[in-house]
Short mmCIF file of C-alpha atoms in Angstrom, two decimals:
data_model
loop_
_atom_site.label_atom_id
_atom_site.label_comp_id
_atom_site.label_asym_id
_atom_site.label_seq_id
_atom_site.Cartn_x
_atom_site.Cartn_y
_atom_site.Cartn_z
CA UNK A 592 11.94 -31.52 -179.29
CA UNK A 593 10.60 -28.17 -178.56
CA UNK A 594 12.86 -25.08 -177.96
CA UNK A 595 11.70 -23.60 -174.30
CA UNK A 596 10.57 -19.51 -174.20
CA UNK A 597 13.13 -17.52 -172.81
CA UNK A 598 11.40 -16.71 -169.52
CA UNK A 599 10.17 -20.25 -168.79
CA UNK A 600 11.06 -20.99 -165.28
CA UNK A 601 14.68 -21.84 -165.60
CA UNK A 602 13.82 -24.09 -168.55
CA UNK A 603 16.53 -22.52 -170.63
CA UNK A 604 19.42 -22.04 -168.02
CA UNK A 605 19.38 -23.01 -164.65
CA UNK A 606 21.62 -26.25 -163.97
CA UNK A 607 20.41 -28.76 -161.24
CA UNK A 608 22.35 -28.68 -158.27
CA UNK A 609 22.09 -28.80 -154.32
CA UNK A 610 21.24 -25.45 -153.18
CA UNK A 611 22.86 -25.96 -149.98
CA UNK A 612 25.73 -23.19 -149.28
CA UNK A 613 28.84 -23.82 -147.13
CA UNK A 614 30.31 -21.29 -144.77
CA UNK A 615 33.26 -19.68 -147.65
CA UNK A 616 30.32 -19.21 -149.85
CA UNK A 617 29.80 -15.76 -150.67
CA UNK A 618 25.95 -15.11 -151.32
CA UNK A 619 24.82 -14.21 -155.46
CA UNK A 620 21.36 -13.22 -154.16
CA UNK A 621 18.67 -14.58 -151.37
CA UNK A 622 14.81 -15.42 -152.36
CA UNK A 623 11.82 -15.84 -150.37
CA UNK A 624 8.33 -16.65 -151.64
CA UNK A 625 7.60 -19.28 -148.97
CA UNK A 626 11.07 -19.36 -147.42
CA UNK A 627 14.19 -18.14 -147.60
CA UNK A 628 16.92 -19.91 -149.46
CA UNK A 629 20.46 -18.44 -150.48
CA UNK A 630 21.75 -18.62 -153.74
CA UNK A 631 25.68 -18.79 -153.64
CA UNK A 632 28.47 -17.67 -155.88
CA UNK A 633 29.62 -20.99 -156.26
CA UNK A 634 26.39 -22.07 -157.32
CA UNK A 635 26.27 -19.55 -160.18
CA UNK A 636 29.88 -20.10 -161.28
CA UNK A 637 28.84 -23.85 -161.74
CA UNK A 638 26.29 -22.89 -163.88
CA UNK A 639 28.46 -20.69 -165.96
CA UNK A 640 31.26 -22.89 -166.34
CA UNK A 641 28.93 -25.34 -167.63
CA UNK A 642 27.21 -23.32 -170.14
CA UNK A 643 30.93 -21.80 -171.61
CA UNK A 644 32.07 -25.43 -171.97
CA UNK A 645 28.57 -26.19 -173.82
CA UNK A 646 28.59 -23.27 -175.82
CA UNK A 647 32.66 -22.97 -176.31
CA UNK A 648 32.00 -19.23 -175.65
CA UNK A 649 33.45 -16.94 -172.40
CA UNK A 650 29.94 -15.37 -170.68
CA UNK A 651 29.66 -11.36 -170.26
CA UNK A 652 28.80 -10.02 -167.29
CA UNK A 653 24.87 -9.28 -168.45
CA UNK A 654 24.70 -12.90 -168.81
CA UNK A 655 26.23 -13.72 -165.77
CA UNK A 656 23.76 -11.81 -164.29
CA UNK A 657 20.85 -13.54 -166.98
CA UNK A 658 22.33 -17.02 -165.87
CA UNK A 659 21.13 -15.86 -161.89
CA UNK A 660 17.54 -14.63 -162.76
CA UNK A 661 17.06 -17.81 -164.01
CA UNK A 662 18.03 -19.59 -161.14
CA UNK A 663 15.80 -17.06 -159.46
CA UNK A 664 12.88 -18.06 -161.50
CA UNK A 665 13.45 -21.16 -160.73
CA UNK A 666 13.82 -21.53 -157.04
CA UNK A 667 10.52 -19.25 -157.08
CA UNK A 668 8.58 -21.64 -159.08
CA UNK A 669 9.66 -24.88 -156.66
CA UNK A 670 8.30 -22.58 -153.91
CA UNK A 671 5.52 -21.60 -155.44
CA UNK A 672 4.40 -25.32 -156.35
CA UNK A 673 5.63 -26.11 -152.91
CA UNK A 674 3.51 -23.88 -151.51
CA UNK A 675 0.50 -24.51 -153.85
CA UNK A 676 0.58 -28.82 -153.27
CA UNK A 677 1.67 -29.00 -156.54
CA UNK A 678 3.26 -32.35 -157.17
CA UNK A 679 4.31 -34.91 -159.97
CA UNK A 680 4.97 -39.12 -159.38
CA UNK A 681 8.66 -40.36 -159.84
CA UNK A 682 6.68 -42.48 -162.65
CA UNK A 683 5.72 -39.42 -164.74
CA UNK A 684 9.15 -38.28 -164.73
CA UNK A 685 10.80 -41.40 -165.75
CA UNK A 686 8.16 -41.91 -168.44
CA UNK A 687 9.07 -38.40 -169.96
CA UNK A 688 12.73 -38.74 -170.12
CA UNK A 689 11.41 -42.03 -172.14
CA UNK A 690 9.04 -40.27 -174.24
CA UNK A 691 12.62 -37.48 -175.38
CA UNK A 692 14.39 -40.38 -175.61
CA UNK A 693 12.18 -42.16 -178.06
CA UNK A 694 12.29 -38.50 -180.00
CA UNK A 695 16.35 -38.68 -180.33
CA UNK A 696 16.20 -42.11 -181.22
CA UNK A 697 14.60 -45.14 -179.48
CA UNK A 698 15.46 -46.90 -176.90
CA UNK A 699 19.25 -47.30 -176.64
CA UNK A 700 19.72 -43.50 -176.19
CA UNK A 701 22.02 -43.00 -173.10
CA UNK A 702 21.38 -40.70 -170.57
CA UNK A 703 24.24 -38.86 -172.05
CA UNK A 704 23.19 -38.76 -175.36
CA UNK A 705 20.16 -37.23 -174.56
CA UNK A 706 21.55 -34.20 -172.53
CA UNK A 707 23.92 -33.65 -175.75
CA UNK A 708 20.54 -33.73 -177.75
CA UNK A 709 18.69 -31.55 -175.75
CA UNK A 710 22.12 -28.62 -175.42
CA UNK A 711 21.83 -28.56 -179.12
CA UNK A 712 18.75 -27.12 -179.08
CA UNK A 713 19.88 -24.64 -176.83
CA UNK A 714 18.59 -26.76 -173.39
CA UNK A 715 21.41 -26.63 -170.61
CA UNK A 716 19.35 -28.51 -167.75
CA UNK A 717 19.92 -32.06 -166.69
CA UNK A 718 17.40 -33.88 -168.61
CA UNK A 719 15.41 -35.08 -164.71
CA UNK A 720 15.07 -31.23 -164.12
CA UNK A 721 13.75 -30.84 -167.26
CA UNK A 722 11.38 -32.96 -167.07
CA UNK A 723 10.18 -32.63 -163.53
CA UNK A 724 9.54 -28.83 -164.20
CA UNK A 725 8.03 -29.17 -167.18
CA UNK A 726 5.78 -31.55 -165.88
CA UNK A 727 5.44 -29.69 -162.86
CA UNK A 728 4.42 -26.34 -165.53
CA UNK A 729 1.79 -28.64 -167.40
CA UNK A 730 0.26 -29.25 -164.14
CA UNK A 731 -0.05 -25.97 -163.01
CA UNK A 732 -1.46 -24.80 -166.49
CA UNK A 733 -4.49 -27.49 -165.79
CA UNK A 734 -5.27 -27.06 -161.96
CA UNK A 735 -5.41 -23.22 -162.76
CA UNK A 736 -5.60 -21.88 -166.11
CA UNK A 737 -7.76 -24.88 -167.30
CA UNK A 738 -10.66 -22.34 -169.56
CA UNK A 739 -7.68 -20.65 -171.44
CA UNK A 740 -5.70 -23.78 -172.30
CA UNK A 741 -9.33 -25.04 -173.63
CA UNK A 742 -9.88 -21.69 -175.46
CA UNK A 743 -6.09 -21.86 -177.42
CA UNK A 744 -6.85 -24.84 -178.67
CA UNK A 745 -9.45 -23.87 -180.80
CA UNK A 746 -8.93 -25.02 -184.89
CA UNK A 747 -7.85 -22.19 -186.82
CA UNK A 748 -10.60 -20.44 -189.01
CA UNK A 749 -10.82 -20.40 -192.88
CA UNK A 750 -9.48 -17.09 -193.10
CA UNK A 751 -6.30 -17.82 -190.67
CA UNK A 752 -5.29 -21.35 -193.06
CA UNK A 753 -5.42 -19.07 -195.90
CA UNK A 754 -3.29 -16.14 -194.82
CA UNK A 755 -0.66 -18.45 -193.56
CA UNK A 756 -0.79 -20.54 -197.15
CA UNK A 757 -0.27 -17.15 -199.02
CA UNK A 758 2.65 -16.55 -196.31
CA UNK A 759 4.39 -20.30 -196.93
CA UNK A 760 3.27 -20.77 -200.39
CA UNK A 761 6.72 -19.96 -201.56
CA UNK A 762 8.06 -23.35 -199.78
CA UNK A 763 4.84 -25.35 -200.37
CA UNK A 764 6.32 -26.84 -203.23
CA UNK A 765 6.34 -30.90 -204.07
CA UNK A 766 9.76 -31.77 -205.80
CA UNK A 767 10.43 -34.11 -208.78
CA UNK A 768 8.90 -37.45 -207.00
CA UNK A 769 8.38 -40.91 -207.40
CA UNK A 770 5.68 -43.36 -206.18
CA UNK A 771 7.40 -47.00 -206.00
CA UNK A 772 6.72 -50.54 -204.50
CA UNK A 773 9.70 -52.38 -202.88
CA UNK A 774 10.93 -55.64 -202.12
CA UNK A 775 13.65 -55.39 -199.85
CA UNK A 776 15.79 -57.40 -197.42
CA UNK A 777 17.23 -55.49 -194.20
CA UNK A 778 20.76 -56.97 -193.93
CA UNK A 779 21.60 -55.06 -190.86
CA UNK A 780 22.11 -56.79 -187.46
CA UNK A 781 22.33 -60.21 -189.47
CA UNK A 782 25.06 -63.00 -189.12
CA UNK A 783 27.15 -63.49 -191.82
CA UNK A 784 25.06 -66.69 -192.59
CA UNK A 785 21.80 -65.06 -192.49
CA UNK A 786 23.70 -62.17 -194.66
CA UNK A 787 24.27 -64.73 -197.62
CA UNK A 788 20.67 -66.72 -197.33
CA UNK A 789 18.93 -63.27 -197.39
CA UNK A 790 21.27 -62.08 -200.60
CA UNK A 791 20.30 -65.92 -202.41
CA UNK A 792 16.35 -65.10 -201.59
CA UNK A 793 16.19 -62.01 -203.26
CA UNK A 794 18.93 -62.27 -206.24
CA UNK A 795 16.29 -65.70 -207.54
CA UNK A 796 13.11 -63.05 -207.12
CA UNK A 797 15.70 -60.82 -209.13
CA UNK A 798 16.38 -63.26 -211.64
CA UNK A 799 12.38 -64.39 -212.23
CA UNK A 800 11.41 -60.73 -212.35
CA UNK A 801 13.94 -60.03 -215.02
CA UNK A 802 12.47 -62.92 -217.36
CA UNK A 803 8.62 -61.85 -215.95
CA UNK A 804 8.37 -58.35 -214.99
CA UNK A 805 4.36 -58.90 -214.30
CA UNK A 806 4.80 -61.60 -211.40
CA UNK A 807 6.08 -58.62 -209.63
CA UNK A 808 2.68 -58.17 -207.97
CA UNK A 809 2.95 -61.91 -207.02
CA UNK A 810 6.08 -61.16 -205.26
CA UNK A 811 4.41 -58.18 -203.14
CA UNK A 812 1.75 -59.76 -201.77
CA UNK A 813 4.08 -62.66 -200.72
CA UNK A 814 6.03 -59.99 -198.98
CA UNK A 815 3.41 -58.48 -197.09
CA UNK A 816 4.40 -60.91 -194.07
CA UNK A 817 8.22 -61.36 -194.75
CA UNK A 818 7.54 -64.95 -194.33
CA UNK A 819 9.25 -65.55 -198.02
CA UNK A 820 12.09 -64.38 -197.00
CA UNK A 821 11.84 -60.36 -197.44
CA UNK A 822 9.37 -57.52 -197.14
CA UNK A 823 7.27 -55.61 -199.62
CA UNK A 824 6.18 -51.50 -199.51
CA UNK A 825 3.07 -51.32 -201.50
CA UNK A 826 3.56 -47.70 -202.32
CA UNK A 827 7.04 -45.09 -201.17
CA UNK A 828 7.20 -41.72 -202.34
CA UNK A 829 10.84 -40.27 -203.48
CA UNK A 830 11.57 -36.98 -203.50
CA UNK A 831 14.37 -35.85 -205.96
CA UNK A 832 16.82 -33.77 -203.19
CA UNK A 833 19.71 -34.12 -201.59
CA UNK A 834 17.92 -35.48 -198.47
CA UNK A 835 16.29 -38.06 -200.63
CA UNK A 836 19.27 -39.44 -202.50
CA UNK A 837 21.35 -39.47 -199.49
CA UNK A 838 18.44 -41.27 -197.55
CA UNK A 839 17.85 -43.85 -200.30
CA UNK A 840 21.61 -44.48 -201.84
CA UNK A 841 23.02 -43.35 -205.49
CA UNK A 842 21.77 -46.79 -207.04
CA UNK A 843 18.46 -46.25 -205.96
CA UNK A 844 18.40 -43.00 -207.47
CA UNK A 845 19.85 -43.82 -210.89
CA UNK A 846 17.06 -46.27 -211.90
CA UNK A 847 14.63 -43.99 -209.76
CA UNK A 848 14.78 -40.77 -211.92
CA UNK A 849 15.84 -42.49 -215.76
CA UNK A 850 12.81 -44.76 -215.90
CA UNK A 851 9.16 -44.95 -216.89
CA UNK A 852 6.11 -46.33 -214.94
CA UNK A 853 6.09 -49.85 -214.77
CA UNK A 854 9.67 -50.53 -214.87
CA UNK A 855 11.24 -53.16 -212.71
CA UNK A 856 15.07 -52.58 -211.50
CA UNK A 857 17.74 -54.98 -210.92
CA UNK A 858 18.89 -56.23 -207.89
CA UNK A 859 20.32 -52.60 -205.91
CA UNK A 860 22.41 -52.84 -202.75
CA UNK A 861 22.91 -50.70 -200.36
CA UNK A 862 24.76 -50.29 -196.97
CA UNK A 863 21.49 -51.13 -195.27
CA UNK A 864 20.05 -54.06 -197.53
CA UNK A 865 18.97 -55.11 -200.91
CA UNK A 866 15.77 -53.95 -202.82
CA UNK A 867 13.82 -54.14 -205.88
CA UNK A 868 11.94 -51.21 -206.85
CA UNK A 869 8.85 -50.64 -209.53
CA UNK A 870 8.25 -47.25 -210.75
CA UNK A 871 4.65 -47.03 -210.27
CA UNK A 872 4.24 -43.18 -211.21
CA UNK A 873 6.29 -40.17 -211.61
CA UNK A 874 4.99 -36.76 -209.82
CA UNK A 875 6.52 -33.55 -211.56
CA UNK A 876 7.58 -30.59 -209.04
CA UNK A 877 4.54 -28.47 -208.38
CA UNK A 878 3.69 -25.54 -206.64
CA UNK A 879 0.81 -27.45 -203.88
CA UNK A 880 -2.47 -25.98 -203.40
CA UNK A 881 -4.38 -26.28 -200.55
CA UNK A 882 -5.92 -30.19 -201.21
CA UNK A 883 -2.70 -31.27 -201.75
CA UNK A 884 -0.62 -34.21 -199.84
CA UNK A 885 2.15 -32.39 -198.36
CA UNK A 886 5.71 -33.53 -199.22
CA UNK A 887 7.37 -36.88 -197.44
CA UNK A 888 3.43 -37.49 -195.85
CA UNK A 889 0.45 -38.26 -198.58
CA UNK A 890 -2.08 -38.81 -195.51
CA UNK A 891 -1.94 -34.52 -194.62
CA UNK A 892 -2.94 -32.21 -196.95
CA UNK A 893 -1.92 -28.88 -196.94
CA UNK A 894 -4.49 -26.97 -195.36
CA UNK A 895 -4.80 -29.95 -192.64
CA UNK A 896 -0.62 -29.11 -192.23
CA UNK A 897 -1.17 -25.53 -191.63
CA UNK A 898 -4.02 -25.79 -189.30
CA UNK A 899 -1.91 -28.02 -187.43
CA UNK A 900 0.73 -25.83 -187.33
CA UNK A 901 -1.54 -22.52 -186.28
CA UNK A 902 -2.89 -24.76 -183.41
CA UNK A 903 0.37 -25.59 -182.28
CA UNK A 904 1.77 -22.10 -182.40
CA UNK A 905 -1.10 -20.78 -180.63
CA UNK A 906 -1.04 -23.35 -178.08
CA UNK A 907 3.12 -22.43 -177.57
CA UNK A 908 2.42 -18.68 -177.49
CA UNK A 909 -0.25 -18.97 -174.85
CA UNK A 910 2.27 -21.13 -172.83
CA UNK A 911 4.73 -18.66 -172.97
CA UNK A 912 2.39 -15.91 -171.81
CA UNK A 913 1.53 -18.32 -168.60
CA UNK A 914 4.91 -18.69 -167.57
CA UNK A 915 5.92 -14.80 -168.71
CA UNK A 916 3.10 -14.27 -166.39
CA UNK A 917 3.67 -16.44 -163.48
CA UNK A 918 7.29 -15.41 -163.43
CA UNK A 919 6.81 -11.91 -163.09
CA UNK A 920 3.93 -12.40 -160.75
CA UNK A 921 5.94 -14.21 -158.27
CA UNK A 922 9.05 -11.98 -158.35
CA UNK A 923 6.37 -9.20 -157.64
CA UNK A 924 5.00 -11.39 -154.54
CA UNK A 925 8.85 -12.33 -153.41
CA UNK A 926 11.62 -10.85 -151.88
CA UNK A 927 14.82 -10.92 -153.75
CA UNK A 928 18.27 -9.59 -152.91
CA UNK A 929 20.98 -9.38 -155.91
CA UNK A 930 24.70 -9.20 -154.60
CA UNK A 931 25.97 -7.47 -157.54
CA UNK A 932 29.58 -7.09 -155.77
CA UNK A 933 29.44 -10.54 -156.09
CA UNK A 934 29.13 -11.20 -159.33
CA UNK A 935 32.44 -10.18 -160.63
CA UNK A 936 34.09 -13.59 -161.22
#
């Protein structure tokens, strides 16, 4: 999920709320691009009481104050998209929050979880408001600054992939690895019943393997389908970390790293299932080069990695120019009142 610039629209630290203010409301500031709208203390407190109990932290008066330009910039950009027919369907919205959602974890991610997700990376906006106004910032971006979104998303040239190599090559670096195939049983979500038959399949493939090491090929293509009972990997790569082992279990591990090619394990349990493993070939740590596979993904090489990377960063730092733009453009075109005598709460 991607961190949101520090100027972008109330991205970053606006809560959603009504912006309706009752009569003992005390005014934080007024705003008018299109209309005027009020902006009241209790408003503002809301927002800070629900950052402090996010963050655990009591807010200083500068960011007090940081907390209300946002809700500034905020209010100004609903105007301004108001004002400039700007619009985005119910459905786009809803498909969004399904698309972060997907990101955290699939589909049973609550609501809830995902507004815990997105506060951890520094987010403290209900996750519809983040949506809709991201949304609502894409489509400005391609109704009017269409050529320059085109023009940052032009590849990276020779000489850019190899500056940022010789700037990275220090963690470019594969790890001790393994290639292996697998034939595995996923015992989670299974009955008891289904539990045992699964464990009975794969301890006789065990048991013929152990006599007949070179039927394990057999074995893999009758995998491919998991008709026979389990699944086959034609080809994993294991990287010797702590990630890895704690990823793949201490069993795994042990035969992993103490064999040679060719060798067939045992039956290994884990809390997840039960797998056989080959050794197919062993990968000492090296220090990659430019045509190599990239660590944990053998389809992306290197340079392919860092071009990718060099687009993307382009791409993010001409976004946050847009909205670094927009922002200050409309608080130019607006007027704004601060209550500063306000703000002492």
């Amino acid at each position: 999920m991607k961190r949101l610039s520090s100027l972008a629209v109330l991205f970053t630290l606006a809560i959603a709320g009504a912006f309706a203010q009752t009569t003992i409301d005390k005014p934080a500031a007024t705003i008018k691009l299109s209309k005027q709208e009020i902006i009241s203390v209790r408003q503002i407190k809301a927002d800070v009481d629900k950052l402090e109990k996010a963050t655990g932290q009591k807010m200083k008066p500068e960011q007090i104050r940081q907390v209300l330009e946002a809700r500034v910039n905020s209010m100004l950009f609903v105007q301004f998209c108001d004002r400039e027919k700007i619009t985005v369907q119910d459905a786009a919205i809803t498909q969004r929050l399904a698309q972060l959602k997907a990101e955290i974890g699939g589909q049973n991610v609550s609501d809830a979880d995902l507004e815990r997700a997105m506060q951890a990376e520094g987010i403290f906006v209900d996750p519809k408001t983040y949506a809709r106004q991201r949304l609502l910032f894409s489509a400005y971006v391609q109704a009017k600054k269409a050529a320059e979104l085109k023009a940052s998303q032009v590849p990276p040239t020779v000489e850019e992939i190899m500056k940022a190599y010789d700037l990275a090559k220090s963690t470019l670096v594969r790890p001790d690895t393994i290639r292996a195939s697998v034939l595995f049983i996923d015992l989670r979500n299974k009955s008891d019943d289904d539990r045992k038959k699964a464990r009975e399949v794969l301890k006789a493939v065990a048991a013929t393997l152990k006599l007949n090491p070179e039927k394990f090929d057999e074995y893999m293509l009758r995998g491919r389908d998991g008709s026979a009972g389990y699944r086959s990997l034609s080809s994993i790569y294991v990287e010797k970390t702590p990630q890895g082992s704690n990823l793949y279990g201490k069993d795994f591990f042990d035969f992993a790293f103490k064999q040679k090619n060719g060798d067939v394990s045992s039956l290994i349990e884990s809390a997840s299932g039960m797998q056989i493993v080959r050794i197919n070939e062993f990968l000492p740590q090296k220090q990659l080069g430019l045509t190599d596979p990239i660590p944990g993904d053998q389809n992306t090489t290197v340079s392919e990695y860092l071009a990718y990377e060099l687009t993307v960063q382009k791409q993010s730092e001409f976004m946050d120019k847009v909205e670094a733009d927009l922002i200050a453009q409309l608080r130019k075109d607006a007027t704004i009142k601060i209550y500063e005598e306000n703000l002492s709460f």
